[in-house]
XYZ file of C-alpha atoms in Angstrom:
501
model
C 101.170 70.479 139.599
C 103.326 71.066 137.724
C 102.888 74.374 137.894
C 102.742 74.710 141.984
C 105.838 72.786 142.057
C 107.892 75.142 139.830
C 106.912 78.135 141.695
C 107.017 76.144 145.150
C 110.530 75.942 144.124
C 111.660 79.883 143.177
C 113.718 81.804 145.305
C 111.723 85.441 146.583
C 112.659 88.354 145.520
C 114.576 89.737 147.389
C 116.808 86.726 147.357
C 116.933 87.408 143.342
C 117.629 91.544 144.140
C 120.088 90.231 146.608
C 121.444 88.239 143.304
C 121.169 91.062 141.450
C 122.443 93.295 143.041
C 126.214 91.237 142.242
C 126.534 92.087 138.889
C 127.027 94.209 136.847
C 124.087 95.726 136.115
C 123.190 98.814 137.353
C 119.417 98.704 136.933
C 117.032 96.275 139.160
C 113.901 94.101 138.208
C 112.180 96.779 139.299
C 111.826 99.740 135.997
C 113.277 103.134 136.534
C 111.735 106.188 136.288
C 114.446 107.078 133.456
C 113.321 104.308 131.099
C 110.689 105.079 128.275
C 107.813 103.094 127.753
C 105.978 101.971 123.903
C 106.019 104.217 121.326
C 102.944 102.637 119.660
C 100.479 101.920 122.711
C 100.144 104.461 126.251
C 100.187 102.862 129.660
C 102.955 100.851 128.506
C 104.651 99.530 131.929
C 108.164 101.007 131.926
C 109.833 98.021 132.727
C 109.080 94.909 134.161
C 108.574 94.471 138.503
C 108.190 90.895 140.028
C 106.884 91.320 143.201
C 106.487 88.061 144.457
C 107.610 84.632 143.507
C 104.900 83.463 140.422
C 103.633 81.370 140.621
C 101.930 84.049 144.287
C 99.326 83.453 146.330
C 96.935 84.871 144.354
C 97.676 83.415 141.645
C 98.036 79.526 143.822
C 94.719 80.406 145.055
C 93.589 80.861 141.296
C 95.831 77.653 140.031
C 94.092 75.027 142.427
C 90.260 76.004 141.812
C 91.252 76.032 137.504
C 92.107 72.304 138.272
C 89.334 71.175 139.806
C 87.894 71.809 136.159
C 90.744 72.308 133.805
C 93.915 70.160 133.518
C 97.107 72.587 134.662
C 99.761 70.494 133.495
C 100.740 72.704 130.661
C 100.562 75.728 132.808
C 103.283 78.374 132.109
C 102.224 81.042 133.827
C 98.482 82.466 134.982
C 98.320 85.710 133.458
C 95.402 88.607 133.953
C 95.122 90.150 130.486
C 93.119 93.288 132.567
C 96.102 94.823 133.379
C 98.872 93.133 130.965
C 99.085 96.073 127.990
C 101.673 95.708 125.608
C 104.858 93.945 125.758
C 104.056 93.796 129.126
C 102.327 90.181 130.401
C 100.753 90.817 134.375
C 99.612 88.382 136.491
C 97.420 88.186 139.593
C 100.020 89.380 141.326
C 100.408 92.282 140.328
C 104.250 90.770 139.062
C 104.793 92.511 134.738
C 106.616 91.166 132.672
C 108.223 92.039 129.610
C 106.639 88.790 127.546
C 108.184 87.511 124.244
C 106.724 84.868 124.452
C 103.618 86.079 123.231
C 101.349 83.738 124.101
C 103.552 80.750 121.400
C 104.218 84.194 119.005
C 100.765 84.903 118.166
C 99.967 88.672 119.495
C 101.068 91.020 116.917
C 100.589 94.294 118.273
C 100.795 93.673 122.251
C 98.037 92.871 125.482
C 94.608 95.441 125.089
C 95.768 97.464 122.226
C 93.903 100.212 121.080
C 93.058 99.850 117.621
C 91.829 96.122 118.793
C 89.716 97.377 121.186
C 88.178 99.425 118.857
C 87.546 97.516 116.543
C 86.763 94.725 119.342
C 83.312 96.919 119.926
C 82.474 98.256 116.994
C 78.712 97.177 115.002
C 80.374 95.107 112.408
C 81.894 93.082 114.871
C 79.084 92.340 117.803
C 77.022 91.405 114.807
C 79.639 89.219 113.788
C 79.656 87.233 117.430
C 75.838 87.262 117.812
C 75.070 86.460 114.278
C 77.795 83.825 113.891
C 77.702 82.117 110.036
C 77.709 78.453 108.732
C 80.317 80.817 105.990
C 79.815 78.095 103.546
C 75.965 78.163 103.446
C 75.253 81.281 104.932
C 78.032 84.126 103.857
C 76.949 87.919 105.081
C 76.859 89.881 102.034
C 80.023 91.944 103.561
C 81.916 88.494 103.542
C 83.901 89.736 100.579
C 84.918 93.136 101.323
C 85.996 91.668 104.853
C 88.092 88.873 103.807
C 89.245 92.362 100.554
C 90.346 94.796 102.756
C 91.931 92.184 105.454
C 93.118 88.458 104.794
C 92.996 88.697 101.008
C 95.017 92.546 101.364
C 98.086 90.890 102.903
C 98.192 87.735 101.127
C 101.683 86.712 99.741
C 102.525 87.793 96.007
C 100.717 85.554 93.419
C 98.210 83.530 95.706
C 95.031 85.992 95.418
C 92.314 83.749 97.324
C 91.938 81.932 100.715
C 89.312 79.452 102.888
C 89.321 79.931 106.250
C 89.188 78.091 109.006
C 90.002 77.752 112.500
C 93.161 77.079 113.784
C 96.768 76.359 111.878
C 95.759 72.556 113.069
C 92.886 73.017 110.387
C 94.563 75.379 107.968
C 97.367 72.614 106.976
C 95.374 69.585 107.718
C 92.307 71.442 105.108
C 95.321 72.357 102.644
C 95.776 68.906 102.349
C 92.828 67.332 101.760
C 93.156 70.657 98.779
C 95.945 68.779 97.995
C 95.034 65.298 97.569
C 91.484 66.460 95.310
C 93.706 68.736 93.170
C 96.302 65.178 92.840
C 92.747 62.786 92.256
C 90.500 65.168 90.039
C 94.414 65.311 87.614
C 94.854 61.720 87.302
C 91.377 61.650 86.954
C 91.290 63.696 83.195
C 90.411 67.070 84.998
C 87.467 68.411 86.786
C 84.395 67.149 84.080
C 84.498 63.474 84.867
C 82.554 62.227 87.190
C 83.384 59.855 89.589
C 82.593 55.886 89.365
C 80.410 53.776 91.604
C 83.779 52.520 92.192
C 85.065 55.550 93.539
C 82.219 56.318 95.175
C 81.121 53.029 97.170
C 84.350 51.701 97.627
C 85.216 55.954 100.269
C 82.863 55.024 101.910
C 84.602 51.568 102.911
C 88.118 53.828 103.405
C 89.387 52.059 100.577
C 90.863 52.611 97.308
C 89.626 54.285 94.952
C 87.100 56.272 96.396
C 90.278 56.989 99.700
C 93.270 57.137 97.393
C 96.809 56.318 98.496
C 97.765 59.480 98.438
C 101.011 61.704 101.888
C 101.889 64.511 102.363
C 106.185 64.714 102.485
C 106.773 66.577 105.474
C 110.552 66.283 107.326
C 112.276 65.829 110.745
C 111.621 68.017 113.706
C 108.709 69.752 112.210
C 105.319 70.542 113.762
C 102.545 71.237 111.736
C 99.676 70.727 113.913
C 98.006 68.160 116.047
C 94.852 67.533 113.647
C 94.417 64.046 112.604
C 96.484 64.282 109.331
C 98.573 67.192 110.798
C 100.130 64.609 113.920
C 101.215 62.750 110.893
C 103.461 65.726 109.576
C 104.621 66.154 113.121
C 107.904 64.940 114.281
C 108.512 67.137 116.680
C 107.904 65.335 119.699
C 107.865 62.338 121.177
C 104.417 63.368 123.098
C 102.557 64.909 120.488
C 101.468 61.710 118.463
C 102.096 58.844 120.943
C 99.036 56.152 121.247
C 97.414 57.649 117.536
C 96.753 55.799 114.645
C 98.915 58.216 111.809
C 99.406 57.798 108.316
C 102.101 55.855 106.670
C 103.644 58.842 104.793
C 107.051 59.716 104.547
C 110.042 62.468 105.584
C 112.900 63.859 104.425
C 116.150 64.823 107.358
C 116.042 68.643 107.580
C 119.021 70.119 107.314
C 121.024 70.866 110.458
C 122.745 74.277 109.785
C 126.547 74.760 112.092
C 127.403 78.099 112.856
C 127.943 80.647 113.159
C 127.430 80.190 109.204
C 130.625 82.088 107.409
C 132.047 78.966 108.747
C 130.547 76.172 107.754
C 130.288 77.313 104.695
C 130.429 74.086 102.463
C 129.358 71.701 105.270
C 126.012 73.674 105.377
C 125.568 74.166 101.238
C 126.055 70.035 101.046
C 123.920 68.918 104.053
C 120.822 71.695 102.129
C 121.873 69.354 99.341
C 121.246 66.228 100.585
C 118.426 67.417 101.691
C 117.131 67.545 98.417
C 118.252 64.684 97.226
C 116.413 62.960 98.945
C 113.294 64.878 98.801
C 113.679 64.289 95.267
C 113.937 60.607 96.146
C 110.578 60.312 98.393
C 109.186 61.965 95.826
C 110.140 59.722 93.267
C 110.044 56.257 95.141
C 107.562 56.053 98.550
C 105.094 53.785 98.679
C 102.731 56.223 98.642
C 103.192 59.305 96.412
C 104.053 62.206 98.073
C 100.340 64.675 96.796
C 102.369 67.660 98.245
C 105.469 68.517 99.979
C 105.320 71.425 103.482
C 107.851 73.248 104.997
C 107.786 75.716 107.641
C 110.630 78.895 106.308
C 111.581 78.060 110.360
C 111.216 74.961 112.669
C 109.578 76.342 114.927
C 108.804 73.535 117.640
C 110.925 71.825 116.896
C 113.739 73.482 117.535
C 114.093 76.956 115.147
C 116.046 75.322 112.392
C 116.989 77.191 109.946
C 118.015 76.980 106.324
C 119.039 79.049 103.637
C 117.011 80.976 100.884
C 118.358 78.690 98.015
C 117.748 75.637 99.851
C 113.450 76.348 99.391
C 114.188 77.703 95.878
C 115.789 74.816 95.129
C 112.531 72.488 96.963
C 110.110 75.108 94.927
C 111.997 73.791 91.980
C 111.732 70.319 92.635
C 108.095 70.212 93.709
C 106.926 71.804 89.673
C 109.529 68.762 87.877
C 107.674 66.488 89.626
C 103.635 68.064 89.654
C 103.819 68.185 93.891
C 102.314 70.860 95.597
C 105.011 73.127 97.811
C 102.209 73.959 101.111
C 104.443 76.578 102.675
C 103.581 76.254 106.615
C 103.689 80.142 107.661
C 101.475 79.542 111.215
C 104.029 80.337 113.655
C 106.574 82.589 110.863
C 103.874 84.753 108.522
C 102.527 88.381 109.994
C 106.034 90.174 110.382
C 107.623 88.552 112.742
C 110.488 88.143 110.618
C 110.884 90.999 108.705
C 109.127 90.197 106.068
C 104.693 89.966 106.149
C 105.421 86.173 105.036
C 108.572 84.993 105.822
C 108.995 83.485 102.550
C 109.610 87.035 101.056
C 113.358 85.412 102.523
C 113.827 84.018 99.390
C 112.884 85.353 96.642
C 110.986 82.423 94.876
C 110.830 82.400 91.117
C 106.934 81.181 91.372
C 104.845 81.573 94.526
C 104.721 78.534 96.661
C 101.014 76.627 95.867
C 99.789 77.246 99.674
C 100.702 79.208 102.363
C 98.920 78.147 105.379
C 98.548 81.444 107.905
C 97.105 81.135 112.089
C 98.775 82.668 115.105
C 99.544 86.383 115.044
C 96.376 86.715 112.116
C 94.042 85.610 115.161
C 92.039 83.680 112.511
C 93.140 80.856 110.180
C 93.370 79.340 106.646
C 95.199 78.530 103.504
C 96.154 81.233 100.558
C 95.986 79.284 97.002
C 95.871 81.033 93.548
C 94.982 78.174 91.160
C 91.790 77.201 90.454
C 91.907 74.478 90.252
C 92.522 73.666 93.935
C 88.833 74.613 94.469
C 86.844 71.220 94.112
C 85.428 70.758 91.773
C 81.609 69.814 93.929
C 80.341 72.070 96.246
C 80.725 69.668 100.194
C 84.168 68.782 98.945
C 86.074 71.114 101.176
C 83.058 71.853 103.819
C 82.637 72.182 107.096
C 79.826 74.400 109.255
C 81.892 78.078 110.123
C 84.825 77.197 107.824
C 85.944 80.594 109.556
C 84.654 83.628 111.601
C 83.703 87.136 110.567
C 84.961 88.132 113.601
C 88.422 86.953 113.862
C 88.698 88.187 110.117
C 86.822 91.435 111.095
C 90.281 91.236 114.123
C 93.315 90.175 111.614
C 91.903 93.535 109.745
C 92.717 95.913 112.584
C 95.607 93.943 113.002
C 96.854 94.588 109.156
C 95.935 98.382 109.777
C 97.516 98.595 113.011
C 100.734 97.152 111.513
C 100.640 99.285 107.950
C 100.329 102.886 110.045
C 103.243 101.974 112.456
C 105.627 100.517 109.962
C 106.129 97.707 113.062
C 107.508 94.800 109.442
C 110.391 97.656 109.795
C 110.337 97.915 113.441
C 111.156 94.523 114.173
C 113.040 94.018 111.026
C 115.714 97.348 113.392
C 115.229 95.918 116.624
C 115.834 92.441 115.082
C 119.267 93.813 113.491
C 120.060 95.592 117.068
C 119.193 92.547 119.171
C 120.575 89.574 116.796
C 124.330 91.746 116.664
C 123.870 92.489 121.007
C 123.107 88.742 121.474
C 126.331 88.436 119.788
C 128.326 90.368 121.885
C 126.267 88.646 124.878
C 127.590 85.172 122.751
C 131.278 86.410 122.711
C 131.264 87.339 126.615
C 129.682 83.687 128.174
C 131.011 80.669 126.234
C 128.367 77.760 125.519
C 125.715 80.036 127.190
C 124.343 81.486 123.636
C 125.044 78.891 121.197
C 124.687 77.742 118.135
C 123.176 82.028 117.647
C 120.500 82.144 114.685
C 118.160 83.886 112.737
C 120.910 86.812 111.225
C 118.807 88.980 109.330
C 115.652 87.113 110.089
C 113.995 90.601 112.636
C 113.348 89.235 116.854
C 113.123 85.187 115.319
C 115.999 84.227 117.161
C 116.882 81.389 119.522
C 119.676 79.993 120.907
C 120.409 76.408 122.567
C 121.506 76.615 126.434
C 123.082 73.361 128.144
C 120.173 74.080 130.971
C 117.417 75.519 128.960
C 114.911 74.404 131.270
C 116.052 76.326 134.625
C 117.115 79.640 132.059
C 113.442 79.324 131.470
C 112.653 79.327 135.227
C 114.917 82.100 135.929
C 114.637 84.572 133.339
C 110.694 84.709 135.458
C 112.982 86.020 138.108
C 114.284 88.591 135.957
C 110.798 89.493 134.979
C 110.522 88.400 131.563
C 108.275 85.710 129.827
C 110.585 83.701 127.748
C 109.667 80.371 125.798
C 111.498 77.444 124.270
C 111.487 74.815 121.429
C 113.928 71.342 120.614
C 114.803 69.900 122.860
C 117.606 72.847 123.628
C 116.480 76.155 122.057
C 115.564 79.024 124.077
C 113.592 80.791 121.574
C 112.045 84.930 121.140
C 109.183 85.853 119.714
C 108.668 89.261 120.503
C 105.877 91.302 119.749
C 105.897 93.337 116.202
C 106.053 96.484 118.937
C 108.915 95.203 120.671
C 111.589 98.422 120.350
C 114.652 98.734 120.922
C 114.142 99.713 124.659
C 112.635 96.464 125.517
C 115.552 94.662 123.063
C 118.343 96.010 126.351
C 115.853 94.973 128.844
C 116.076 91.883 127.608
C 119.219 92.008 127.539
C 120.026 92.551 130.918
C 117.452 89.975 131.728
C 119.347 87.295 129.739
C 122.813 88.283 131.309
C 122.112 88.256 134.835
C 120.616 84.875 134.275
C 123.369 83.985 132.596
C 125.285 86.011 134.983
C 123.997 84.190 137.943
């Protein structure tokens, strides 16, 4: 198993401590008594504590047992969630790591958050869990209230309806379906126009005109999921796509910005203009016409690739000009991580996207929309048994309440500015180790490139930090919304130890 091989290669904590003692730091991996714990969660450790190699002996036993019944080859580390708290993930050996990966950007307000625990123990949650409804057929009497006080309470501007789903891939795939049905309905002459007999019969043969010849336009290096339809728009890593039949769908070049941004303004503006020109060419000329364009505000799995607000305003203008829908994939960027609740709020769009998909930190999934014509003209066209999960919607409502009660989006913006400026200093001090630092003004949604990225991530665990990568060489930071300045200081110390060791 990869995880066991990696663990066997790790040096002992005593060696890591000796290495650390030779570095320009006064504090070691174990927390000092002067460090403050979380302002938001009681019981959080004052700092990381690394007691064994990772994985340690207890973890190795659990991993071996798990591997008998579950594929563990992608395992990063084994966790004990009964002991994890706040910003810290704890393993069975008692190692407590500052977690700035957060279940691939999916934990919003900390492990074992008491507000979420209270929601989980509520009679409303118990009812939702043990009487899970088939929402399309048998929604509960309070489903509208649950939506309005949670998911729709934080709906993006101009979008007042939601289709709930199960995961990010599901959210995007159902948004694709909505786009295709919207386009064909418009071409057919409106929602009142009935399907022809030819359409009905040919659809059962997977042939036109019933099976439409339409596509979704995405971007190179994009990631939109691993389901059958979303894989045809995912272009981040070959391993995601190998052996899976794919649709003949177009992809444009996402702008490849150069950093620092202020030193490459003309080049970056040209790269964005070229990308928009390619998008327009594909919309007008691709052999399978796009019904929608899907884009991430920041290409996350593909390497944390950014573009300017002007680029996205141009994309919105192009889609409106050519009657193509714009789907913004906020699965990873949404729910506060960029210093705004939705990352596309940074763009100052003159009018909203047509659909915004969400999951991860929301702990539920789906897509928002505003145009009533995005509802299919007949029932059962956009349908499945569950159509979401009321239990997860109740949890998201508690998350929203916690975010608003502590003003955590503002906290993330504030801490992100501090973290970015501090990383700039590290970049100056250690040339080549924090290359292409990006994410300024984007909360804690920050990344940089490292020439030995995979080794960098392994070393970080020795110094008490769980961190993730993306693309070929990016180190991506995905802290929780309760990540504070003193957590940033702990992270910065650990990152310097990694590059200096």
